[in-house]
Short mmCIF file of C-alpha atoms in Angstrom, two decimals:
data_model
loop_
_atom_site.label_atom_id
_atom_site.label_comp_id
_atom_site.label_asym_id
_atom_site.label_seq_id
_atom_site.Cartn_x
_atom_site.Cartn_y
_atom_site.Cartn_z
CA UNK A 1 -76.26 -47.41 -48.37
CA UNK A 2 -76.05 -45.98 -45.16
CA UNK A 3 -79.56 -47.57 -44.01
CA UNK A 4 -78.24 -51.27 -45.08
CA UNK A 5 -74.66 -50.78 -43.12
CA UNK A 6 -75.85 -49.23 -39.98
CA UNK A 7 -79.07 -51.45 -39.30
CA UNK A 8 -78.29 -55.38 -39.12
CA UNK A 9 -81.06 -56.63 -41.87
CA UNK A 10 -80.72 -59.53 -43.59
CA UNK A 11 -82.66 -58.40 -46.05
CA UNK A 12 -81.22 -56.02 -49.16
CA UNK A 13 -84.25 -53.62 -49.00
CA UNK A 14 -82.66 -50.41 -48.95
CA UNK A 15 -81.30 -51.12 -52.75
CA UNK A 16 -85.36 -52.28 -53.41
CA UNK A 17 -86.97 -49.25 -52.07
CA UNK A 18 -84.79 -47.20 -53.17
CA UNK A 19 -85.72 -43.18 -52.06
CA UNK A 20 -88.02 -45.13 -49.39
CA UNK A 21 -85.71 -43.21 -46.52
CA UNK A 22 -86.92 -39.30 -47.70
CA UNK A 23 -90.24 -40.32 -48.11
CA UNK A 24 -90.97 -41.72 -44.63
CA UNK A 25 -89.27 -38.68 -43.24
CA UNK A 26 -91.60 -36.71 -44.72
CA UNK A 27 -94.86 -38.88 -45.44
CA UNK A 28 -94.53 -42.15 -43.12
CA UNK A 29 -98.06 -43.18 -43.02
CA UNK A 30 -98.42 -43.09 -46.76
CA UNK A 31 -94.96 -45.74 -47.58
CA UNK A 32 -96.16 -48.00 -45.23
CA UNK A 33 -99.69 -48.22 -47.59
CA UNK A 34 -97.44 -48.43 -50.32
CA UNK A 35 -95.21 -51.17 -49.52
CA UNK A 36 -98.08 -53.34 -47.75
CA UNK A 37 -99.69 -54.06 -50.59
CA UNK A 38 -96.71 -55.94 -52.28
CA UNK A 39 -96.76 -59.04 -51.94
CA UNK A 40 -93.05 -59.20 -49.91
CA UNK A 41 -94.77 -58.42 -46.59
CA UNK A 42 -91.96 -59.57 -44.61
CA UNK A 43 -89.31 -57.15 -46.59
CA UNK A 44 -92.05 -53.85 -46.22
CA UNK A 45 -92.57 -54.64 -42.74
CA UNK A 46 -88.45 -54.84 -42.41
CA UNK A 47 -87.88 -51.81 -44.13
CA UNK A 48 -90.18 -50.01 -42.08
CA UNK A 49 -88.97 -51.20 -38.65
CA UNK A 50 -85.56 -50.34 -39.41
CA UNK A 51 -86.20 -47.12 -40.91
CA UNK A 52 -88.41 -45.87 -37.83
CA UNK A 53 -85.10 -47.40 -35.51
CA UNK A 54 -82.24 -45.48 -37.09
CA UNK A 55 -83.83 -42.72 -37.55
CA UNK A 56 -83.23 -40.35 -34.46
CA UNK A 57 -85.51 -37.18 -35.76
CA UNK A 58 -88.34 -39.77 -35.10
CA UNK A 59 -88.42 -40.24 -31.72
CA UNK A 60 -88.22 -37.04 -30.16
CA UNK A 61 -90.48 -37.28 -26.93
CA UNK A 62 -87.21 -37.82 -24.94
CA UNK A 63 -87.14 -34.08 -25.39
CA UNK A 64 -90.30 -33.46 -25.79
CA UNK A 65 -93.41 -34.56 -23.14
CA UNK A 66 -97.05 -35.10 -23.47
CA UNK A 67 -97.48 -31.38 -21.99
CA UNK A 68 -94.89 -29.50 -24.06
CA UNK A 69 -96.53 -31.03 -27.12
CA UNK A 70 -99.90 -29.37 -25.98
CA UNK A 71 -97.74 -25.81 -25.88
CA UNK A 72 -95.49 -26.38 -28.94
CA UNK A 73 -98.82 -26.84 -30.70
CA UNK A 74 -99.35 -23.04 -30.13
CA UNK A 75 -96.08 -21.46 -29.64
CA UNK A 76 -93.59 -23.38 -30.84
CA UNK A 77 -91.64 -22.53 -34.27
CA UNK A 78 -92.67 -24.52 -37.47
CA UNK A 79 -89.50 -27.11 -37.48
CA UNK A 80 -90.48 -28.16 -33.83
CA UNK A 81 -93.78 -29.04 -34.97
CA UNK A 82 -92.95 -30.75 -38.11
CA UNK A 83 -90.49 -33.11 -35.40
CA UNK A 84 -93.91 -33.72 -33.36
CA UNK A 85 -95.86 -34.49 -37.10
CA UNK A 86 -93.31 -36.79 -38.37
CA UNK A 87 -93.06 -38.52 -34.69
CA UNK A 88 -97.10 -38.90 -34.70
CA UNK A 89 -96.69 -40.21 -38.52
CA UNK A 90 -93.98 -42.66 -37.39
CA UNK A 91 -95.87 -44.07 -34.11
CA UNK A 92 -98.74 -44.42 -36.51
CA UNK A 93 -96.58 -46.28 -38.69
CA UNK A 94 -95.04 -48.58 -36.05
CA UNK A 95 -98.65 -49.57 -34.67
CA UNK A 96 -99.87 -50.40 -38.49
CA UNK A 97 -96.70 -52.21 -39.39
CA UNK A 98 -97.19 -54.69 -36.00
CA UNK A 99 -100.71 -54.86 -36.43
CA UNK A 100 -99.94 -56.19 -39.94
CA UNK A 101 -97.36 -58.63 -38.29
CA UNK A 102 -100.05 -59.63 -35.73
CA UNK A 103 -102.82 -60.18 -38.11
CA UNK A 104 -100.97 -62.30 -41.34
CA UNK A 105 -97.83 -63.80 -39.81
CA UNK A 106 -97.85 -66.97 -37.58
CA UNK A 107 -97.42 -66.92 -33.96
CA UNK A 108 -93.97 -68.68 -34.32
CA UNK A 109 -92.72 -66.34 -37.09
CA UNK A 110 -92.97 -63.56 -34.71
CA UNK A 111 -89.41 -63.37 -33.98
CA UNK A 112 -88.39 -63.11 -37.07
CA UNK A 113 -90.00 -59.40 -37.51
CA UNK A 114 -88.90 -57.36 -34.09
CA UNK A 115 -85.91 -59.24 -32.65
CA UNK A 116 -83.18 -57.35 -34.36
CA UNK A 117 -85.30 -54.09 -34.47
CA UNK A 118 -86.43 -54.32 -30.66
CA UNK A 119 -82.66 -54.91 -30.17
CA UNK A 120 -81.21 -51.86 -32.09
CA UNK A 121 -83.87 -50.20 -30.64
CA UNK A 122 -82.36 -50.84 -26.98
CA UNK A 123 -78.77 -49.68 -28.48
CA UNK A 124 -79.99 -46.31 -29.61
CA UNK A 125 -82.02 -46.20 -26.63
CA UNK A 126 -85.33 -46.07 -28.34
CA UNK A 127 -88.00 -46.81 -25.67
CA UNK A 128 -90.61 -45.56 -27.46
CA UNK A 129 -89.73 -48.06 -29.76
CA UNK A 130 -89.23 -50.57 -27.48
CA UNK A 131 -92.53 -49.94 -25.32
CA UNK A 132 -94.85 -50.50 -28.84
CA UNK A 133 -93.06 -53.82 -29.57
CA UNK A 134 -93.81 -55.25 -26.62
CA UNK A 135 -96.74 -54.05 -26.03
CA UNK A 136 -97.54 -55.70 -29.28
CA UNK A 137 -95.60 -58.78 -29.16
CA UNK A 138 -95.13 -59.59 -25.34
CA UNK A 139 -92.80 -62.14 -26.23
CA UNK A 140 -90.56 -59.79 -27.55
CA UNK A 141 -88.93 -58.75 -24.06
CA UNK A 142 -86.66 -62.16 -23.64
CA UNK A 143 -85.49 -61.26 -27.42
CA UNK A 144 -81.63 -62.01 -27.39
CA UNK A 145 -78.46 -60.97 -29.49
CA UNK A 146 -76.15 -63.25 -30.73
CA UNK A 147 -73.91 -63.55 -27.43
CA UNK A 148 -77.56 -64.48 -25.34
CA UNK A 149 -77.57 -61.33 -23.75
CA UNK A 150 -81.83 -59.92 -23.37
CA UNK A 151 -82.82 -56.15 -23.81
CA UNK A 152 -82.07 -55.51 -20.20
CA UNK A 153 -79.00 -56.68 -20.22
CA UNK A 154 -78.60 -55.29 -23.73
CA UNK A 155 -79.48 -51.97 -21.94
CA UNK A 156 -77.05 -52.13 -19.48
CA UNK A 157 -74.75 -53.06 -21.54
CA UNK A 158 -75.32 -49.73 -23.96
CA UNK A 159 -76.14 -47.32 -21.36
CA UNK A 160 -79.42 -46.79 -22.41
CA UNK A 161 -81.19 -45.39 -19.79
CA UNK A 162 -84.66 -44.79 -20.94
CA UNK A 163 -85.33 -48.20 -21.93
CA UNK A 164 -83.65 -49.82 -18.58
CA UNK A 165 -86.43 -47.48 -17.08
CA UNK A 166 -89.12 -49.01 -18.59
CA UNK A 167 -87.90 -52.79 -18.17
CA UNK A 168 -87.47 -51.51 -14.65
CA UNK A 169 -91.03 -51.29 -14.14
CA UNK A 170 -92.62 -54.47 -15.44
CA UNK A 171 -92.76 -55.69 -11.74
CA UNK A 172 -93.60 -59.06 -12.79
CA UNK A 173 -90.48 -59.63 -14.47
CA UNK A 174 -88.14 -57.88 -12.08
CA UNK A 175 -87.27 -60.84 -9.69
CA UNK A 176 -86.10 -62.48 -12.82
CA UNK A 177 -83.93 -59.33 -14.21
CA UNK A 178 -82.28 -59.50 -10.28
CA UNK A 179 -80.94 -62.62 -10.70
CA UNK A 180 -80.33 -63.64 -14.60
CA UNK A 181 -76.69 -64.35 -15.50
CA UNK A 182 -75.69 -64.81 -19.41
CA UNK A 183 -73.13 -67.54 -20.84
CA UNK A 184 -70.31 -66.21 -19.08
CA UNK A 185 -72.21 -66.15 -15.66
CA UNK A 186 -72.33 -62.89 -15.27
CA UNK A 187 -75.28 -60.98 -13.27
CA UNK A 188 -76.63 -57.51 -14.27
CA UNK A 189 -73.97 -55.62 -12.40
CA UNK A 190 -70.98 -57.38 -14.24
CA UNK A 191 -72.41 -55.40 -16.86
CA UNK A 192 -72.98 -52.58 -15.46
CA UNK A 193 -69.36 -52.89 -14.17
CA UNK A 194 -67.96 -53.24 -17.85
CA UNK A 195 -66.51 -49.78 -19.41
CA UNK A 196 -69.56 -48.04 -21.66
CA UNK A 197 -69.49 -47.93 -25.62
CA UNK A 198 -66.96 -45.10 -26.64
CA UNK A 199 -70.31 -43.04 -28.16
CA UNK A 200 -71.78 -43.06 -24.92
CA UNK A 201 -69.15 -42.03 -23.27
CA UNK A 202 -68.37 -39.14 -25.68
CA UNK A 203 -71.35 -37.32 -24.68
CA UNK A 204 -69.98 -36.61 -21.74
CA UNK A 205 -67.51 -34.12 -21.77
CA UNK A 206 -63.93 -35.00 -19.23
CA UNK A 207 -63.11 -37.81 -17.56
CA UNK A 208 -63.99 -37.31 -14.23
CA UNK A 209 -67.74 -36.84 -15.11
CA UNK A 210 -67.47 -40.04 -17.25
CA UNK A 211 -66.36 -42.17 -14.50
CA UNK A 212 -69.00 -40.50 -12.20
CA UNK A 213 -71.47 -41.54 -14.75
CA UNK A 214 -70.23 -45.00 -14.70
CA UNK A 215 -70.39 -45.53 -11.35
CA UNK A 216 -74.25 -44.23 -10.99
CA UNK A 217 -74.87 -46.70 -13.56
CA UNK A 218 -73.15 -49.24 -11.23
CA UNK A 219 -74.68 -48.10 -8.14
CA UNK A 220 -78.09 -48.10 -9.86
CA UNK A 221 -77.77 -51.68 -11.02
CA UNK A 222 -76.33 -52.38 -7.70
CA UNK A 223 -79.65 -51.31 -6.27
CA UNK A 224 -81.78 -53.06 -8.18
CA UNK A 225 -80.27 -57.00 -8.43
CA UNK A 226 -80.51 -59.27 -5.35
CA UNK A 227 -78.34 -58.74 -2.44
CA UNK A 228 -76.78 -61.84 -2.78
CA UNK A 229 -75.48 -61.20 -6.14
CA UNK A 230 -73.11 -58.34 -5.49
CA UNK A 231 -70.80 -60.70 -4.33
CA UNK A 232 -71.50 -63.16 -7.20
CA UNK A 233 -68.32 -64.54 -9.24
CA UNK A 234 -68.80 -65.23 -12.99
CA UNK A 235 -67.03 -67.88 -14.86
CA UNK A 236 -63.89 -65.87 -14.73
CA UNK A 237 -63.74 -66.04 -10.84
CA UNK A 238 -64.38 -62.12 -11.18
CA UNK A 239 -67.14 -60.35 -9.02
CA UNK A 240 -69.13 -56.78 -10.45
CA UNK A 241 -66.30 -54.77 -8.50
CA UNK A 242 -63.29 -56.39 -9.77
CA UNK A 243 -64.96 -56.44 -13.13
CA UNK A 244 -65.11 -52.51 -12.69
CA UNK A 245 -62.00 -52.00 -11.39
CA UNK A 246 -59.97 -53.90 -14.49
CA UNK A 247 -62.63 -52.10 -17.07
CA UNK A 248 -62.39 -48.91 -15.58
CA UNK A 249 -58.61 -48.78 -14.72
CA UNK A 250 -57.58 -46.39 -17.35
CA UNK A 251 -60.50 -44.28 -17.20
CA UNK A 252 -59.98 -43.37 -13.00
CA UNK A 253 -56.14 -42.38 -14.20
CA UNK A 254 -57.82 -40.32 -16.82
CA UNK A 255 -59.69 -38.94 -14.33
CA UNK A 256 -57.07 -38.14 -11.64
CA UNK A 257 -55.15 -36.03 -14.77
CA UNK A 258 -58.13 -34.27 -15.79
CA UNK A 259 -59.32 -33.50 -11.72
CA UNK A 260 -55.41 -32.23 -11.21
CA UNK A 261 -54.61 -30.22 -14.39
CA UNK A 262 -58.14 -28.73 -13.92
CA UNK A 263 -57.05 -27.95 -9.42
CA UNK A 264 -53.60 -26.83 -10.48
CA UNK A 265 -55.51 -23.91 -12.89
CA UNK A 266 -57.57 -22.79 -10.79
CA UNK A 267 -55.20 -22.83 -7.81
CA UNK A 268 -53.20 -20.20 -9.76
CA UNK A 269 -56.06 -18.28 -10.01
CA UNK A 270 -57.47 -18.19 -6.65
CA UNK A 271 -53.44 -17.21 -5.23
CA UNK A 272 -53.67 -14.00 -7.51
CA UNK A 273 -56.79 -12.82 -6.68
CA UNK A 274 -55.45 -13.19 -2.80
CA UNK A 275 -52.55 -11.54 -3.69
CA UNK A 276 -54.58 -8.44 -5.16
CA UNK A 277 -57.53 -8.38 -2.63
CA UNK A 278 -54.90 -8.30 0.21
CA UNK A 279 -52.87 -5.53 -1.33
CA UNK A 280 -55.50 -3.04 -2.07
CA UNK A 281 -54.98 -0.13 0.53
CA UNK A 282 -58.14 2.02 1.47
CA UNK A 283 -59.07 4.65 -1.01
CA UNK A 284 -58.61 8.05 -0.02
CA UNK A 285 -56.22 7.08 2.50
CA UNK A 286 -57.22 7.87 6.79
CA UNK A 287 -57.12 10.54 9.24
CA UNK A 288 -53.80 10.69 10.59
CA UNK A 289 -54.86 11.10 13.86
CA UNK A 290 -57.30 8.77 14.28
CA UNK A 291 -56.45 6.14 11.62
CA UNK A 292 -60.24 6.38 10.16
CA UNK A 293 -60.58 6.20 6.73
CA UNK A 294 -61.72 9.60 5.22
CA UNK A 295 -64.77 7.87 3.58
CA UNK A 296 -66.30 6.11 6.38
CA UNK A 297 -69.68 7.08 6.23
CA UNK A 298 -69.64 7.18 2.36
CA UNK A 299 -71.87 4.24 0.51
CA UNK A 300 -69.64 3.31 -1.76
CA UNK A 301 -66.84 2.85 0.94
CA UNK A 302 -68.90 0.61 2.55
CA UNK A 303 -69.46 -1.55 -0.32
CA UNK A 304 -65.70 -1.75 -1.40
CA UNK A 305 -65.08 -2.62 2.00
CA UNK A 306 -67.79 -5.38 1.93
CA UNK A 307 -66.97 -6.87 -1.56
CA UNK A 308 -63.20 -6.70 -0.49
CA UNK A 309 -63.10 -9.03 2.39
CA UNK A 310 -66.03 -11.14 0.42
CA UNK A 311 -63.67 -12.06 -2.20
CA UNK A 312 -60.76 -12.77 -0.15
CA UNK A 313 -62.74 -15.42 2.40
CA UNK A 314 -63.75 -16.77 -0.88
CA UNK A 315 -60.93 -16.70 -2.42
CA UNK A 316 -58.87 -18.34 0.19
CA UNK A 317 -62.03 -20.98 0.39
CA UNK A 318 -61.55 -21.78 -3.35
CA UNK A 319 -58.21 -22.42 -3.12
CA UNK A 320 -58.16 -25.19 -0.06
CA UNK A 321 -60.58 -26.61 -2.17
CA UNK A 322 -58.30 -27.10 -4.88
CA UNK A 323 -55.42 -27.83 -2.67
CA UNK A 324 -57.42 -30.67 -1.49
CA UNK A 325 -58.04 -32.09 -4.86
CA UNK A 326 -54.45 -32.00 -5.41
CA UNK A 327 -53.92 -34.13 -2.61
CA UNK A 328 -56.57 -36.84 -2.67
CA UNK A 329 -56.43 -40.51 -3.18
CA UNK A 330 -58.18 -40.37 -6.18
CA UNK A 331 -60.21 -43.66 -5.40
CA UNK A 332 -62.74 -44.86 -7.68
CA UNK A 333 -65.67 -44.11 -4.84
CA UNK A 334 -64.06 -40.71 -5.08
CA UNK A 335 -65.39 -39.75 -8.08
CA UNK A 336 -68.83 -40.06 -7.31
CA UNK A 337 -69.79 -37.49 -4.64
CA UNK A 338 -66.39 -36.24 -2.68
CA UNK A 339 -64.36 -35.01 -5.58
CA UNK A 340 -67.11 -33.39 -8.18
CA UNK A 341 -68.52 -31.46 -4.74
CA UNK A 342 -65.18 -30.02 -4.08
CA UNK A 343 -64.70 -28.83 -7.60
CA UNK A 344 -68.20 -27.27 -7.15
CA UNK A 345 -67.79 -25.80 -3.94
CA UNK A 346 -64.00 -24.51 -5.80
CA UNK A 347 -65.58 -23.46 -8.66
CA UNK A 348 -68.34 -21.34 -6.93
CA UNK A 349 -66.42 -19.88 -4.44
CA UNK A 350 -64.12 -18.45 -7.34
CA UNK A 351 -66.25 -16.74 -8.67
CA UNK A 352 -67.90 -15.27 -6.14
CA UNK A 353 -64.14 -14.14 -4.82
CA UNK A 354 -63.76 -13.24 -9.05
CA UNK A 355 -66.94 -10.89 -9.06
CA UNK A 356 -66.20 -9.10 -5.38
CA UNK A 357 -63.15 -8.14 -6.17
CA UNK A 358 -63.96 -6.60 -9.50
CA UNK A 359 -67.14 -4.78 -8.11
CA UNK A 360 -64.44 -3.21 -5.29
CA UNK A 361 -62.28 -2.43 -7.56
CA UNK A 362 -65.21 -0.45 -9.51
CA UNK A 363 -66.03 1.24 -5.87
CA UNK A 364 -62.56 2.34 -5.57
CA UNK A 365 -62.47 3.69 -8.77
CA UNK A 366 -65.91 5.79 -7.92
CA UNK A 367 -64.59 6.72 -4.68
CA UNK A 368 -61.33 8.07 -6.17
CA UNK A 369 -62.99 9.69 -9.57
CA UNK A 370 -66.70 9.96 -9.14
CA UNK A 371 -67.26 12.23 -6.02
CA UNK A 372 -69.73 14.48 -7.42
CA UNK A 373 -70.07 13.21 -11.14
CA UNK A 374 -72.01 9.99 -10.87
CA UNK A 375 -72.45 9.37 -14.62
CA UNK A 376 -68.96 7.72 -13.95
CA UNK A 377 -70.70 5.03 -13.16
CA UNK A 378 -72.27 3.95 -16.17
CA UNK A 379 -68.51 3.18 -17.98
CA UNK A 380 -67.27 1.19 -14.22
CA UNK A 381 -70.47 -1.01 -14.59
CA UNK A 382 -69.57 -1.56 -18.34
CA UNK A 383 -66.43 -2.75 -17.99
CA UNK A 384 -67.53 -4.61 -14.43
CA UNK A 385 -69.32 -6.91 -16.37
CA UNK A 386 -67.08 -7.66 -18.96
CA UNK A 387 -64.60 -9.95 -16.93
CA UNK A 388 -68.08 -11.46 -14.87
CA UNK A 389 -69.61 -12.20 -18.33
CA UNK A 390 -66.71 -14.24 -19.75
CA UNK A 391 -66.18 -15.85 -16.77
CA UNK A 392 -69.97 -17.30 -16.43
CA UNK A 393 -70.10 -17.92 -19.84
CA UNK A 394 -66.95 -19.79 -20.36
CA UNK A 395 -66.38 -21.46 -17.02
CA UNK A 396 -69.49 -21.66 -15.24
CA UNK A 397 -71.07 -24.13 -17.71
CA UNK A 398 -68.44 -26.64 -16.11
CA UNK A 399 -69.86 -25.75 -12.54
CA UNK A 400 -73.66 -26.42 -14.23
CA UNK A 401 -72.31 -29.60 -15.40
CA UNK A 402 -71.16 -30.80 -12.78
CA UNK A 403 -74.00 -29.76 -10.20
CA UNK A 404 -76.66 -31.47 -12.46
CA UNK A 405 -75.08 -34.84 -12.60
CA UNK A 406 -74.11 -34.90 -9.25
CA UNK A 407 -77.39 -33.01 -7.20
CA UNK A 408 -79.58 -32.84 -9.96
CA UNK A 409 -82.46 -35.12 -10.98
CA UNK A 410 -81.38 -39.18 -11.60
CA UNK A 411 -81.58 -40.45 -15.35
CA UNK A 412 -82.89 -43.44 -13.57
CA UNK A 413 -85.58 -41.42 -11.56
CA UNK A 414 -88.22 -41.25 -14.05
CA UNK A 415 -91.11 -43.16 -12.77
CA UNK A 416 -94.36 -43.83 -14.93
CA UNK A 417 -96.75 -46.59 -15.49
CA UNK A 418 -96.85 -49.24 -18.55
CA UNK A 419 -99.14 -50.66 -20.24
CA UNK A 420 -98.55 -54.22 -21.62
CA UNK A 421 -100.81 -56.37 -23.20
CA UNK A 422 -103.43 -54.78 -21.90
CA UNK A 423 -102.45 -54.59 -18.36
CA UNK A 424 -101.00 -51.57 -15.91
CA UNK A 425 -97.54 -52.66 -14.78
CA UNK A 426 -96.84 -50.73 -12.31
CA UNK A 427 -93.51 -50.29 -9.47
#
């Protein structure tokens, strides 16, 4: 029942084939000889477009690429090569099920096979999917939903960044995509500027990083459509940054709360650590006449003295980062560059001030009870990296997090060719 409620088909052919689902994970090539030989082509060919759509295990080549598929052929474990089986099986399937369309169904009964499939497809962000179809069926690409809206705004619309890539580069249909409005009148960045599907923005952990996310998908968009239409009104008198502003409202106040609580936390932190590093005195105390310490010229003074004014400058670094979270404007622009680098720059500095201080603390503990017995060492780097561990491994992922959305490689920067019809679209 699942199949039937989460795929829009008309047709009942879930209760008809029933089982069908197990056997085209496993065998997909052999149910699609099976069912074409009935004599309901239109229901096999159905039930085999929207198995191969709502089934995610299929199409795995987001994660996987043409090279790693070469390597996991040799070295990869035996469930990551059934995934690259059963996504051969199910390509294979695709390309007989539209080459059975192509050869037995009328030109104007097209439609009727990948319009709702090519459109889930752009939902679940299928471009595999989506690249086959039209490839197949050029026609395909100005297939619409039931409020007019086409796969690219469709995209847009769903987040779905893999196939807004590959619209992207069919150059000869890009000065169209810049300019197209739906029934409301609204351009490609009114949709860009309306508030994601909840289960896209769910993947994205905190608030702040969903609103950045939003507003690359806006800039992106913004990029792409005509000048002139950045200032374009819809029907509602609205333009794409008023549109954003009234979708995205409760999402920037989110935001500020998250940015804040997260400032205020790590403020706390970065006083202490201040506190300690300027309070440690110098082991072994100095010469009282000449106010040198007594371990000078030892190594592991040296280093103490070195990690000890490392994690203070970083320290007190961290925390005017923090402090100036605390007292920003929190503007929607914000969000996109200014405040994610200064919880970076926070976050990095902390724990650089975090592990200096500890590995100090482990030289004055050598200094004080490991002159001359150095196997003292082995229990001080033990319990050094206790602390450092938990701290990389429970905090630092945010710092990873953050770094990659914000410096790291575009979702939208993917840039290949396509082949259509028999022709190389390319940018």
């Amino acid at each position: 029942m699942a199949i039937a409620q989460n795929f829009p088909c008309e047709l009942n052919v879930y209760e008809k084939y029933i089982g069908t689902k197990k056997k085209l994970l496993e065998r997909p090539a052999e149910v699609f000889q099976n069912l074409s030989t009935t004599t309901d082509r239109r229901s096999a060919c159905s039930l085999c477009i929207s198995m191969l759509i709502i089934t995610p295990i299929i199409f795995v080549t987001g994660l996987i690429s043409v090279c790693s598929r070469k390597i996991c052929n040799m070295l990869a474990p035996p469930f990551i090569k059934e995934r690259v089986r059963i996504h051969k099986d199910a390509m294979k399937l695709l390309w007989d099920v539209s080459k059975l369309i192509k050869e037995e169904t009328h030109t104007s009964s097209y439609h009727h096979y990948y319009t709702k499939p090519i459109l889930e497809a752009t939902r679940q962000n299928a471009h595999e999917f989506v690249e086959e179809i039209v490839n197949w069926f050029p026609e395909a690409i100005w297939s619409a939903n039931e409020d007019g809206h086409n796969i690219i705004q469709y995209a847009v619309i769903n987040r779905s960044e893999k196939v807004y890539n590959l619209l992207y580069q069919m150059s000869e249909h890009r000065n169209i995509y810049r300019t197209i409005r739906d029934s409301h009148g609204n351009n490609l960045l009114h949709l860009a500027a309306r508030l994601a599907p909840n289960n896209k923005l769910n993947l994205i952990s905190g608030a702040a990083l969903q609103i950045q996310r939003e507003l690359q998908w806006y800039k992106e968009v913004g990029r792409f459509i005509c000048p002139l239409s950045i200032m374009q009104k819809n029907y509602f008198n609205e333009t794409p940054q008023m549109v954003f502003t009234r979708e995205h409202k409760e999402l920037v106040i989110e935001g500020e709360k998250w940015m804040k609580s997260t400032a205020e936390s790590y403020t706390i932190t970065a006083t202490l650590i201040i506190t300690i590093v300027s309070a440690i005195t110098v082991p072994g105390g100095s010469n009282q006449e000449t106010g040198i310490p007594i371990f000078t010229n030892n190594t592991s003074f040296i280093v103490f003295a070195i990690s000890d004014a490392i994690s203070l400058f970083a320290a007190v670094t961290s925390l005017l980062m923090f402090l100036s979270i605390l007292t920003a404007r929190f503007a929607e622009q914000d969000f996109l560059i200014k405040l994610p680098t200064k919880l970076i720059i926070g976050l990095t500095t902390l724990f650089i001030s975090t592990t200096a201080m500890i590995v100090a603390f482990g030289a004055t503990l050598y200094l004080v009870f490991g002159q001359g017995n150095s196997r003292i060492l082995i229990p001080i780097a033990v319990l050094t990296c206790l602390p450092i561990t938990s701290f990389v491994t429970l905090q630092f992922p945010l710092v990873l997090d953050m770094m990659s959305v914000t410096y790291g490689r575009s979702i939208f920067g993917e840039n290949r060719s396509f082949s259509y019809s028999g022709r190389q679209i390319l940018i």
